[in-house]
Tab-separated table of C-alpha atoms in Angstrom:
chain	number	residue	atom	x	y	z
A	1	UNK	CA	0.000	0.000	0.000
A	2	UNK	CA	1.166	3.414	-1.420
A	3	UNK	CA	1.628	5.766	2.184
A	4	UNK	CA	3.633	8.381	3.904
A	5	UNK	CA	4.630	7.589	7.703
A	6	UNK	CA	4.716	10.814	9.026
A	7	UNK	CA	6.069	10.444	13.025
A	8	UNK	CA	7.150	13.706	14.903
A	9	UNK	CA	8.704	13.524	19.029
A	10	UNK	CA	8.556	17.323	21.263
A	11	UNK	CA	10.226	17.176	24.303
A	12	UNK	CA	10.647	19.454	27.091
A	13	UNK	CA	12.050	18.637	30.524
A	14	UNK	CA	10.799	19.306	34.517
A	15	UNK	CA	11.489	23.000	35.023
A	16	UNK	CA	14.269	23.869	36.437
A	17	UNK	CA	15.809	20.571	35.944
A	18	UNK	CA	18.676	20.407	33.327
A	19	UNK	CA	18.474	16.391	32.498
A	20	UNK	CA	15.164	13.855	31.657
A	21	UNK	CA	14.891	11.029	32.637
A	22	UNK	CA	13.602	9.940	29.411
A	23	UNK	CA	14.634	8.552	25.920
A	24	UNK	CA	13.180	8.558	22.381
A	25	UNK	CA	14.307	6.626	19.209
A	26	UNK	CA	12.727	6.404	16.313
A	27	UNK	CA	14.248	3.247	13.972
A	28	UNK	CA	13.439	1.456	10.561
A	29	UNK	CA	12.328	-2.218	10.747
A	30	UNK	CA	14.314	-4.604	9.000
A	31	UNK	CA	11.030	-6.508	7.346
A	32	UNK	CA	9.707	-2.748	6.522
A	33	UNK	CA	8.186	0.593	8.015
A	34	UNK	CA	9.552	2.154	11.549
A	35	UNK	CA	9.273	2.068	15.100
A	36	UNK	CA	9.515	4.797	17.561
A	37	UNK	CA	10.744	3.589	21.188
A	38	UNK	CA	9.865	5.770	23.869
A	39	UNK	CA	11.184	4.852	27.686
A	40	UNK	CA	11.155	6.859	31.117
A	41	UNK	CA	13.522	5.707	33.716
A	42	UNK	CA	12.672	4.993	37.404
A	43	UNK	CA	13.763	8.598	39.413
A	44	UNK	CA	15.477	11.609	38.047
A	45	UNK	CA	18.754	12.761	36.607
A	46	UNK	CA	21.412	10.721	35.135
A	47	UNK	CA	20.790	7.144	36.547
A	48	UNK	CA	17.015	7.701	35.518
A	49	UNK	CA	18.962	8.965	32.094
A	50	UNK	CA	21.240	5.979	31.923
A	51	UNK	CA	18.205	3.429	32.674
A	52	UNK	CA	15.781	4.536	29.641
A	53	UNK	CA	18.945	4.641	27.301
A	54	UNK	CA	19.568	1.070	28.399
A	55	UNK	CA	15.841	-0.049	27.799
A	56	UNK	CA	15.353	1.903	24.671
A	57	UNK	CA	19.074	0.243	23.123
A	58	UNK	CA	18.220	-2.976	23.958
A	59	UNK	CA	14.938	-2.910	22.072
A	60	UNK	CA	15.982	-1.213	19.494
A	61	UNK	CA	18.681	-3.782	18.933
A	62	UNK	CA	15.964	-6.383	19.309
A	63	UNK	CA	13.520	-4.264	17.026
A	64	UNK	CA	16.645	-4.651	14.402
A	65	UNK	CA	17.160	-8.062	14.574
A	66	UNK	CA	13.225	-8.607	13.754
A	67	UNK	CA	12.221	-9.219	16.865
A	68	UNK	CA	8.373	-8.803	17.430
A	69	UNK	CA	7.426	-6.037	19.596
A	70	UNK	CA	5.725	-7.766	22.322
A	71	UNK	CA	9.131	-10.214	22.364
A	72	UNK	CA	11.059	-7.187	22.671
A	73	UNK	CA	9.058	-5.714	25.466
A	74	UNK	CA	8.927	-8.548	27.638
A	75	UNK	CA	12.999	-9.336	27.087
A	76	UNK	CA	13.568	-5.364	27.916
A	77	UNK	CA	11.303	-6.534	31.206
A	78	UNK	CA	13.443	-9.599	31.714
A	79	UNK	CA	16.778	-7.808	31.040
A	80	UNK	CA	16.039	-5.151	33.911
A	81	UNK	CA	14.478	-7.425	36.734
A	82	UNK	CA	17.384	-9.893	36.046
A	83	UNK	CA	20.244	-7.433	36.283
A	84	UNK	CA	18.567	-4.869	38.680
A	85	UNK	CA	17.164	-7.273	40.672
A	86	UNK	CA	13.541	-5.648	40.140
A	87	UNK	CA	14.506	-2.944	42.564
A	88	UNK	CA	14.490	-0.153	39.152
A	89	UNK	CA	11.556	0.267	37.154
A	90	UNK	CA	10.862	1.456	33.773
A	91	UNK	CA	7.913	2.541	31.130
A	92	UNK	CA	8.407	1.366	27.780
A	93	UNK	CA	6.199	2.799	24.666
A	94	UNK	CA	6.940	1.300	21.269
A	95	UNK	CA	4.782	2.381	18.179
A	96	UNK	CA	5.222	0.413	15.235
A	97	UNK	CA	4.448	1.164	11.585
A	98	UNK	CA	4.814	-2.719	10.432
A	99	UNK	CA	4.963	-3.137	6.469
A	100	UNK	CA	5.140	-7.077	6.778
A	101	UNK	CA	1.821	-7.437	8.897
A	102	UNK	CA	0.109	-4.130	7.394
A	103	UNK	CA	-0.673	-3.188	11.205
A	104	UNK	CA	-0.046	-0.126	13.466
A	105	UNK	CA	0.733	-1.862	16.727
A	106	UNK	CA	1.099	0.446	20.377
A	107	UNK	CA	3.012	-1.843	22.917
A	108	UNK	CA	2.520	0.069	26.407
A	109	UNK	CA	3.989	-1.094	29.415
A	110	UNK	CA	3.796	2.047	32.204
A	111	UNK	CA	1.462	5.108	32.648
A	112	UNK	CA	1.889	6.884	29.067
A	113	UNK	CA	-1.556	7.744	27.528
A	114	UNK	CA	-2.370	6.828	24.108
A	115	UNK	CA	-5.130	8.224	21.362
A	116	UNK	CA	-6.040	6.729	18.330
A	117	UNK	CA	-8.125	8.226	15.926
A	118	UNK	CA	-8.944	5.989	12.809
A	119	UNK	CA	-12.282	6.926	10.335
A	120	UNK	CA	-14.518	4.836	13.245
A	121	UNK	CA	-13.397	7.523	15.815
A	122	UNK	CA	-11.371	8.065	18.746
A	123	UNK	CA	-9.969	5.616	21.246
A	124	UNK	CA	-8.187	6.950	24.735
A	125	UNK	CA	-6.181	4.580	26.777
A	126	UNK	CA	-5.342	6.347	30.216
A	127	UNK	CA	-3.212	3.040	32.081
A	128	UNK	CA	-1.608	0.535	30.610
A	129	UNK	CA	0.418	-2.923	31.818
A	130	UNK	CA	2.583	-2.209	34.932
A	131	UNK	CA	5.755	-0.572	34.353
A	132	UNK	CA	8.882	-2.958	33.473
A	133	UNK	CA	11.377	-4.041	35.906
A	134	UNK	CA	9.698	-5.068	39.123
A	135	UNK	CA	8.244	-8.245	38.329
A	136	UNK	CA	9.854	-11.291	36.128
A	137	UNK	CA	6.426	-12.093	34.232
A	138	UNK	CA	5.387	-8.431	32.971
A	139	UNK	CA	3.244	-8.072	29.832
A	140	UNK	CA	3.065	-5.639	27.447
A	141	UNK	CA	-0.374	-3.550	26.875
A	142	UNK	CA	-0.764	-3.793	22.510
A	143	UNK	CA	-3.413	-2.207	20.900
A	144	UNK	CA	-3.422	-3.002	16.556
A	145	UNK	CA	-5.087	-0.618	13.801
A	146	UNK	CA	-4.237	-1.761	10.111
A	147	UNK	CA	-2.355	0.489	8.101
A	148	UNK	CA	-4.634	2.958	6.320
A	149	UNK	CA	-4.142	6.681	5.294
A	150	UNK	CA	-6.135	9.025	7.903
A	151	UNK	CA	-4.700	6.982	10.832
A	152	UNK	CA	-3.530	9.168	13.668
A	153	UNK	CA	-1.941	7.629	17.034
A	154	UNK	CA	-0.878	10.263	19.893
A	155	UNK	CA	1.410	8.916	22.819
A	156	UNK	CA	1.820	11.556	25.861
A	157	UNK	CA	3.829	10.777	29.128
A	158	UNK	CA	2.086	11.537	32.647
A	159	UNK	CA	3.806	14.939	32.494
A	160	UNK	CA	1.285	15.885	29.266
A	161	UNK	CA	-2.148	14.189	30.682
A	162	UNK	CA	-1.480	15.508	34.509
A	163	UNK	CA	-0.245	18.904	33.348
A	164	UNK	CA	-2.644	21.727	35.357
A	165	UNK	CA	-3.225	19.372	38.127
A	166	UNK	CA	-1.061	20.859	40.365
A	167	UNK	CA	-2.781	24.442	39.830
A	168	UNK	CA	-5.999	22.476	41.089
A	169	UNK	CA	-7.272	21.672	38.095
A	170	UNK	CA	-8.383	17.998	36.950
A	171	UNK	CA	-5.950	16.040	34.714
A	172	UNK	CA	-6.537	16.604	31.130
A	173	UNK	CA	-8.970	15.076	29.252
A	174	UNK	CA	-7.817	12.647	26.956
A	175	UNK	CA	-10.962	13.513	24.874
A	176	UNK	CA	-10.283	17.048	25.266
A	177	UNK	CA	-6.650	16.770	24.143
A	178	UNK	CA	-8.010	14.670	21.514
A	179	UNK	CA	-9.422	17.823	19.802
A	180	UNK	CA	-5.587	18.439	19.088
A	181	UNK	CA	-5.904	16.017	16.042
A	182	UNK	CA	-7.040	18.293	12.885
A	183	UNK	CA	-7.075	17.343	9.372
A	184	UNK	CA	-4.272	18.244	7.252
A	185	UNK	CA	-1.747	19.281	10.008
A	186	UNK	CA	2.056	17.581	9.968
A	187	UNK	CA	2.613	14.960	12.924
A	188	UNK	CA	5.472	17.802	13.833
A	189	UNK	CA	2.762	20.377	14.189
A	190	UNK	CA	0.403	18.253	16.227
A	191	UNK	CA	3.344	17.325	18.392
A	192	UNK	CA	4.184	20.801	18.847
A	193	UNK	CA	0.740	22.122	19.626
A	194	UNK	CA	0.106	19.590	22.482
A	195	UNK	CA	3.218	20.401	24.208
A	196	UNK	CA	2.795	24.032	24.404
A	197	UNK	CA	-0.766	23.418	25.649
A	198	UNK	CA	0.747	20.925	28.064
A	199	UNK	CA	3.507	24.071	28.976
A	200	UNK	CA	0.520	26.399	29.125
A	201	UNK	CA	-1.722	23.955	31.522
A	202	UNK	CA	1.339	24.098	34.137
A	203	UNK	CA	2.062	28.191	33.911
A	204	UNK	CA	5.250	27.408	31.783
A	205	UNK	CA	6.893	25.564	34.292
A	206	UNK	CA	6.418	21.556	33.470
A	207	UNK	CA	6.011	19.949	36.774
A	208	UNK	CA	7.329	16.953	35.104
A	209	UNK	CA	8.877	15.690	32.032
A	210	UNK	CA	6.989	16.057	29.093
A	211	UNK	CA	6.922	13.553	25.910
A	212	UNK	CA	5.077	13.585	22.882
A	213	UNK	CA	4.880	10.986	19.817
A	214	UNK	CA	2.782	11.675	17.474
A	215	UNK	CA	2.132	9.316	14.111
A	216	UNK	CA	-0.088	10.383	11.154
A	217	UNK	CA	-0.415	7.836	7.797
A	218	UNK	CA	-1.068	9.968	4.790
A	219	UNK	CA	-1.725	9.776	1.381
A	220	UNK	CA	1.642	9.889	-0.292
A	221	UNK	CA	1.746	13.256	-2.153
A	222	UNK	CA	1.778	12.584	-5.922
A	223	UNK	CA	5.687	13.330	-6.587
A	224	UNK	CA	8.381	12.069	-9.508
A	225	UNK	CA	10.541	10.714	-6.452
A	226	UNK	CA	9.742	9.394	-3.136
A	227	UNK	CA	12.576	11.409	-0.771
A	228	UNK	CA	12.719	10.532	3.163
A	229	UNK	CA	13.658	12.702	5.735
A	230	UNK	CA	14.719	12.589	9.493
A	231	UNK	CA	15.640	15.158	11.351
A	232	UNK	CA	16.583	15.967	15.012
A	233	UNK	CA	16.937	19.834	16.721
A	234	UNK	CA	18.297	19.449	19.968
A	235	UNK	CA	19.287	22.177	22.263
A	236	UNK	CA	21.954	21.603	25.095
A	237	UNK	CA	21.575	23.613	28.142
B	1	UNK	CA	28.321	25.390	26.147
B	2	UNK	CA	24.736	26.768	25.279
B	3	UNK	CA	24.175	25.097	21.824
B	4	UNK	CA	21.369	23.672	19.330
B	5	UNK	CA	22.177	20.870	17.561
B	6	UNK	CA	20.482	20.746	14.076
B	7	UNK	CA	20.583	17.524	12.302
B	8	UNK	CA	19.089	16.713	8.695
B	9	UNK	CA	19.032	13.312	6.499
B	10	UNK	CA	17.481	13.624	2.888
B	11	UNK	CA	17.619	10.458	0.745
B	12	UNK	CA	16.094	9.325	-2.482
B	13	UNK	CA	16.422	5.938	-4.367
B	14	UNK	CA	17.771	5.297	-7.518
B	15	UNK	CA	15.288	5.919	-10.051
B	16	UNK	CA	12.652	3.429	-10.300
B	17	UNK	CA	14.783	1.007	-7.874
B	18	UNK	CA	12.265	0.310	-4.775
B	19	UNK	CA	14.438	-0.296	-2.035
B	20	UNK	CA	17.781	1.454	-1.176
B	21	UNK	CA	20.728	0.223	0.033
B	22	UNK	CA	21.779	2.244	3.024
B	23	UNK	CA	20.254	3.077	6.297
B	24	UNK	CA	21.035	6.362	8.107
B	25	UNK	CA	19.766	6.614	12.152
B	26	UNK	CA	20.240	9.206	14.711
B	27	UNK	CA	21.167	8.119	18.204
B	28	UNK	CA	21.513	9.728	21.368
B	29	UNK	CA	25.076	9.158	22.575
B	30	UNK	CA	24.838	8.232	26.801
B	31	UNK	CA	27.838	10.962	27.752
B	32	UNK	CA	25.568	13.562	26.009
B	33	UNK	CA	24.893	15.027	22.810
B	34	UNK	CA	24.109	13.037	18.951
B	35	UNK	CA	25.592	11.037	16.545
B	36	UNK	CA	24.522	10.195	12.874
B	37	UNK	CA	24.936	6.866	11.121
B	38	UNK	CA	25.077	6.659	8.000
B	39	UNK	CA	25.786	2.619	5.682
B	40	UNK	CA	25.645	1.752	2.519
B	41	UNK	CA	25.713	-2.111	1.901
B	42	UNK	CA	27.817	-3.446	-1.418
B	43	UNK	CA	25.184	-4.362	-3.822
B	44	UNK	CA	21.649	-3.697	-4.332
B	45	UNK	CA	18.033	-5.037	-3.471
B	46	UNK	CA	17.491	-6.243	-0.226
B	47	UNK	CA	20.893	-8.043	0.166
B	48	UNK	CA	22.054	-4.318	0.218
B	49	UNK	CA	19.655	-3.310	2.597
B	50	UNK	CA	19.869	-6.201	5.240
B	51	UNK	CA	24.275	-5.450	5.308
B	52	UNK	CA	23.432	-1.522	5.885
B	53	UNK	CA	20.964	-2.346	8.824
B	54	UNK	CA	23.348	-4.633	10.088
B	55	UNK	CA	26.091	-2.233	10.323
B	56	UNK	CA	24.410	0.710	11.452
B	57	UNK	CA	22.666	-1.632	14.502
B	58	UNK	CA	25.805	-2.799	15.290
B	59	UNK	CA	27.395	0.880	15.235
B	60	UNK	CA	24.216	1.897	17.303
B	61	UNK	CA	24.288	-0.432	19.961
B	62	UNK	CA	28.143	-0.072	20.449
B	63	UNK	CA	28.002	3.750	20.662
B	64	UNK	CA	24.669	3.790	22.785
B	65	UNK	CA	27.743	1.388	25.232
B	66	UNK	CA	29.618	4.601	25.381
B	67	UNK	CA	32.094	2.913	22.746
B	68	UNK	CA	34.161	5.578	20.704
B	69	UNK	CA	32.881	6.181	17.090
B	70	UNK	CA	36.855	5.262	15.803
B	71	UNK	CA	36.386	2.171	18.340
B	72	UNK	CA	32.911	1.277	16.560
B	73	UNK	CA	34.065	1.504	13.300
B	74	UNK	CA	36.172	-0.942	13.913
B	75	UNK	CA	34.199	-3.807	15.556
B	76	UNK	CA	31.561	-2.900	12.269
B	77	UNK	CA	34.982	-3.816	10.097
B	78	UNK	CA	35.897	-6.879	11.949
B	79	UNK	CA	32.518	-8.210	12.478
B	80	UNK	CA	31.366	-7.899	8.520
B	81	UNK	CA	34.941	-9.673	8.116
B	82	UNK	CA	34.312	-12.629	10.536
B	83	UNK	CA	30.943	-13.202	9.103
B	84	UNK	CA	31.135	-12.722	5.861
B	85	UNK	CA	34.577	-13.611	4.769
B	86	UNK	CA	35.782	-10.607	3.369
B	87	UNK	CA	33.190	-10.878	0.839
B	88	UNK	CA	30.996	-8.390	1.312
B	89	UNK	CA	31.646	-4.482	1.876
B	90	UNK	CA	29.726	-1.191	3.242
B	91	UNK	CA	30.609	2.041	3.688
B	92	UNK	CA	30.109	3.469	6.961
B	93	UNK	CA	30.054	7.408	8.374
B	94	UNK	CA	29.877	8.599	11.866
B	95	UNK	CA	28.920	12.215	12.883
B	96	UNK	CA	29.243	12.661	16.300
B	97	UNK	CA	28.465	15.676	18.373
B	98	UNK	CA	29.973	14.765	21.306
B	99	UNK	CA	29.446	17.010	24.358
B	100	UNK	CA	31.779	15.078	26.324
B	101	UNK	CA	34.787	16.023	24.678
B	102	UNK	CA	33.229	18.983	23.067
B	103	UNK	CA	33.891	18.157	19.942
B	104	UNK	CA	32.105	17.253	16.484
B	105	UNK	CA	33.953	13.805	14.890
B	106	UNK	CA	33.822	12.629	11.758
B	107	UNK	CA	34.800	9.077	10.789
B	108	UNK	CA	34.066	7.663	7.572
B	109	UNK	CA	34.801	4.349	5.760
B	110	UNK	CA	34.080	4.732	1.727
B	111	UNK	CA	33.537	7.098	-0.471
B	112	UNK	CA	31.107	9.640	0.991
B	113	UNK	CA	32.156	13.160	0.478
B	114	UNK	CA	32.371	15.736	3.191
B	115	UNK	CA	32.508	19.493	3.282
B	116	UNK	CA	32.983	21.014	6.917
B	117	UNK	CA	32.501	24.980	7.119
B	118	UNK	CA	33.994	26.612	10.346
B	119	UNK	CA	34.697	30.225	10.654
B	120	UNK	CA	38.397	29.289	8.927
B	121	UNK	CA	36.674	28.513	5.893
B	122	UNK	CA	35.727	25.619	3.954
B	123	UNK	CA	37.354	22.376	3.676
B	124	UNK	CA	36.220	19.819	1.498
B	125	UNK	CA	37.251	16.006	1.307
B	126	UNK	CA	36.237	13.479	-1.614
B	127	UNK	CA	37.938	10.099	-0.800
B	128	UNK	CA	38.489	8.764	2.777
B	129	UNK	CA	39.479	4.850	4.162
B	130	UNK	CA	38.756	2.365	2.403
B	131	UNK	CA	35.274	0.567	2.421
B	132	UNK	CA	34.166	-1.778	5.684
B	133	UNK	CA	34.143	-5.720	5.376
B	134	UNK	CA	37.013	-6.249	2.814
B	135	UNK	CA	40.369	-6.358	5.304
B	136	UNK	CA	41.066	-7.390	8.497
B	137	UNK	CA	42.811	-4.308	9.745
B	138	UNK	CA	40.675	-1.391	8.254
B	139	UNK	CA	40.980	2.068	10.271
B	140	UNK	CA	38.703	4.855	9.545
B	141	UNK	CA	39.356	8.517	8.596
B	142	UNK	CA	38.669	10.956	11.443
B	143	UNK	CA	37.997	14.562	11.100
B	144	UNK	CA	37.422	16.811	14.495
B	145	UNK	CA	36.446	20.073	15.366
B	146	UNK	CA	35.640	21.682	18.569
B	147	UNK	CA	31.843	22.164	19.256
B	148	UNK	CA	31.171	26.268	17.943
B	149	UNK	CA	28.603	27.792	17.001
B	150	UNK	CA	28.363	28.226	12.895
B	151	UNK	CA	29.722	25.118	12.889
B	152	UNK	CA	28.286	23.518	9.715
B	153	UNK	CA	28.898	19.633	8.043
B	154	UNK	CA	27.737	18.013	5.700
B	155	UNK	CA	28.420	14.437	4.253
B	156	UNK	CA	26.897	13.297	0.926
B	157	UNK	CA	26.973	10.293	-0.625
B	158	UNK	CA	28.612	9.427	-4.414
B	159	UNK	CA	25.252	9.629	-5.953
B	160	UNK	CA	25.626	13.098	-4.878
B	161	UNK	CA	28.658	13.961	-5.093
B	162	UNK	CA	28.822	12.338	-8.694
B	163	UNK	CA	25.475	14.038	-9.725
B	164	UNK	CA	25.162	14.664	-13.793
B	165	UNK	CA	28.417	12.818	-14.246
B	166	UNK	CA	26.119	10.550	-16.734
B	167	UNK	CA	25.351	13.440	-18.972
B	168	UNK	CA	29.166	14.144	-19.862
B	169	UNK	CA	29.366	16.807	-17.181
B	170	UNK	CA	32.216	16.359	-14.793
B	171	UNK	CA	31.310	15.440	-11.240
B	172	UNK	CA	29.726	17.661	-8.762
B	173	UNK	CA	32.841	20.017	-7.747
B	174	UNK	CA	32.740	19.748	-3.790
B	175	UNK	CA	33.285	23.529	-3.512
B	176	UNK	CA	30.924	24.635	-5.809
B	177	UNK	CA	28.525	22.388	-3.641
B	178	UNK	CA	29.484	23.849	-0.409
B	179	UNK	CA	27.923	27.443	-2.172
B	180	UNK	CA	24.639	25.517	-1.037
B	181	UNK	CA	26.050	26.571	2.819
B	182	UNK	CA	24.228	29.546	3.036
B	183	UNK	CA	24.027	31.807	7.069
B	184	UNK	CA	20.086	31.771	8.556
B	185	UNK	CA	19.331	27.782	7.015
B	186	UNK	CA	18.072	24.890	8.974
B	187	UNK	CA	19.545	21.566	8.372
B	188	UNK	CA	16.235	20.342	6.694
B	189	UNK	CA	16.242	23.477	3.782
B	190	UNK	CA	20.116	22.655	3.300
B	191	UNK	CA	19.634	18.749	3.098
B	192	UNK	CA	16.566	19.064	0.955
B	193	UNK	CA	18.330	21.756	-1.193
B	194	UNK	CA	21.442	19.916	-1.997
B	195	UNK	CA	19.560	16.603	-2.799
B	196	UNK	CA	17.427	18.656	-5.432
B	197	UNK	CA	20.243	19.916	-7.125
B	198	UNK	CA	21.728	16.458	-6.967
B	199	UNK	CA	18.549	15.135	-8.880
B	200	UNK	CA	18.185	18.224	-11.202
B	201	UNK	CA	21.941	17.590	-12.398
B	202	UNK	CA	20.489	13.460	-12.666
B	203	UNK	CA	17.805	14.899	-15.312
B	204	UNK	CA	15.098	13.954	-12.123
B	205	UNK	CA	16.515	10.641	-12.722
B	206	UNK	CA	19.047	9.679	-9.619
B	207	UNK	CA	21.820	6.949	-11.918
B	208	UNK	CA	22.102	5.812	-7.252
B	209	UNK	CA	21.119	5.914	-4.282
B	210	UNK	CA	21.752	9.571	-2.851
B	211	UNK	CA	21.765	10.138	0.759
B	212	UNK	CA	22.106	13.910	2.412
B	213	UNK	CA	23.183	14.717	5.966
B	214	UNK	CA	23.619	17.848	7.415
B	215	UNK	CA	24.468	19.458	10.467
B	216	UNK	CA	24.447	22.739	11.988
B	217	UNK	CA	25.499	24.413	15.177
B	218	UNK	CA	23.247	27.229	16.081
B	219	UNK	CA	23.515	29.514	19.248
B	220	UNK	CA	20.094	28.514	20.831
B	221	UNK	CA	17.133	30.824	20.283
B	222	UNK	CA	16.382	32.771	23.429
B	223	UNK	CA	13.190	30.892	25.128
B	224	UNK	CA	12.122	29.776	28.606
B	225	UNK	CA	11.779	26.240	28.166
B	226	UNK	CA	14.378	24.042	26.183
B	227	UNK	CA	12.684	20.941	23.272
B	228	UNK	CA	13.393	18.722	21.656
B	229	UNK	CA	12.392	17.778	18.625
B	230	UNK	CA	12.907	14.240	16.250
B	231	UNK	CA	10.573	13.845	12.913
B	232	UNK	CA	10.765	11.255	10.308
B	233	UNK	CA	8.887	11.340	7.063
B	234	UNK	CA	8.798	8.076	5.291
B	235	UNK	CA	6.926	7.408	1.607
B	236	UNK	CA	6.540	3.671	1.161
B	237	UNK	CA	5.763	2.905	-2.472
């Protein structure tokens, strides 16, 4: 099927603190299409750092070897608990784009919320599967969609869905945040506009670390030459 | 240092070829800051394809280790020469902005062309080591400069660099390309503006794969809150 993955990640870190405790990756899948790996480490600053680095290499490196996501998950589980002892816990989020089974898959495992919008409507998923790490018989959370143009699938960390809770408002509503996804917009720009909401909702100072993925399948746009591009804009403090 | 990183990778296919043969990935490197990988696999067609993954997984996971990018190189040499005999070959380029050492490396394997801009000028290289996979002792060519703002490199591969070479014009002249480094850019308009030329000079017909990467060091645009930002647009045919 003729398509254009379009996948876009916006960051921002805890105010005030100069190192997340997070890690994206975004990778191409060896039968076809890509995967975006998204992992938040137990605690903050550089061991939390060094712990979602770990999780997201190791299932990358599975992801490359063509490993199935829900293999990878549960080894990334398996890896932790058997060298840390389950005393360190992490949240994985991988979002696949699979050309060999035609499928979008979301494999959660931890407390990042996830919207799907496909032509039947929109899905919200607040929890998922227990976080990885603390217990040697975790599962993985998956939710499919097949691959067809329109398809939009929005991952936020519990930064995003809790921002304005501390200024004693209720978390955000996953249908409200929803109303983010508009036609025709770039998965960049979508990223983009939930984060500064998110930045907004918490008086510009994140009381957490805040994550966005954002996926949108489009029609390819009628062109002589099909031309990929990745890019990555990252500021150092 | 206060510094944006600003990383771009344009490719196209040979005309009407479906699949490449090289892989690029961006990585986060675990002492701080990025690095950019960049194979191309001897060959064509999925054979081609399945080499360049290899190499730039097995690049990835050894820099994600904290491994040195000459170090990585390396084990990529002497592992494609263990398991395949010396019969098989890739190219392989590392861009590394590496905030632990302040400094931006380049190490390349093959004949991707390079073009670094610093406020000293521009320096432009056509050949470097020779290819990955073919000898048991292969070293890679390293270029370094320390992490300043205006900073600007790009590395393009021989599809580019011998753009319109086929239509009895001489190949690309590396300094002529480097008028492409204009102040004000992003990586993305400079990638996407040398890969047009490229496939203008081609007739809109690439004769190879051509791959684009470019990077930029900005001084960081005055705002409250630091992001990040990854996209990846992908057409599948």
């Amino acid at each position: 099927m003729s398509i254009t993955i379009d996948i876009a990640i916006a960051k921002t870190n805890k105010y005030a603190s100069r190192e997340s405790g997070d890690t994206a990756e975004i990778v191409e899948r060896p039968g076809g299409g890509m995967s975006v790996i998204l992992a938040d480490g137990q605690g903050s600053g550089r061991a939390a750092k060094s712990l979602s680095m770990q999780v997201t290499a190791k299932v990358a490196a599975l992801l490359k070897e063509g490993v199935r996501d829900g293999a990878a998950a549960r080894a990334a589980n398996d890896f932790l608990f058997a060298t840390r002892h389950g005393q360190v816990s992490a949240t994985l989020d991988i979002l696949s784009v699979d050309l060999k089974t035609n499928s979008v898959a979301i494999t959660r495992n931890g407390d990042t919320a996830c919207i799907i919008q496909t032509s039947a409507g929109v899905r919200t998923y607040r929890e998922a599967e227990r976080r990885l790490g603390l217990h040697s018989r975790t599962r993985p959370c998956i939710e499919e969609e097949p691959i067809v143009p329109g398809l939009r699938v929005l991952l936020v960390s519990d930064g995003v869905a809790n921002a304005g809770q501390r200024s004693h408002q209720s978390p955000w509503d996953l249908n409200e945040l929803a109303t983010f996804l508009t036609s025709g917009q770039s998965a960049a720009d979508l990223a983009d506009s939930i984060l500064s909401e998110a930045i907004r909702r918490d008086d510009g100072r994140p009381g957490d670390d805040m994550s966005v993925v954002a996926l949108i399948l489009r029609e390819p746009v009628a062109a002589p030459l099909a031309i990929r591009r990745m890019t990555a804009e990252v500021p150092v403090p």
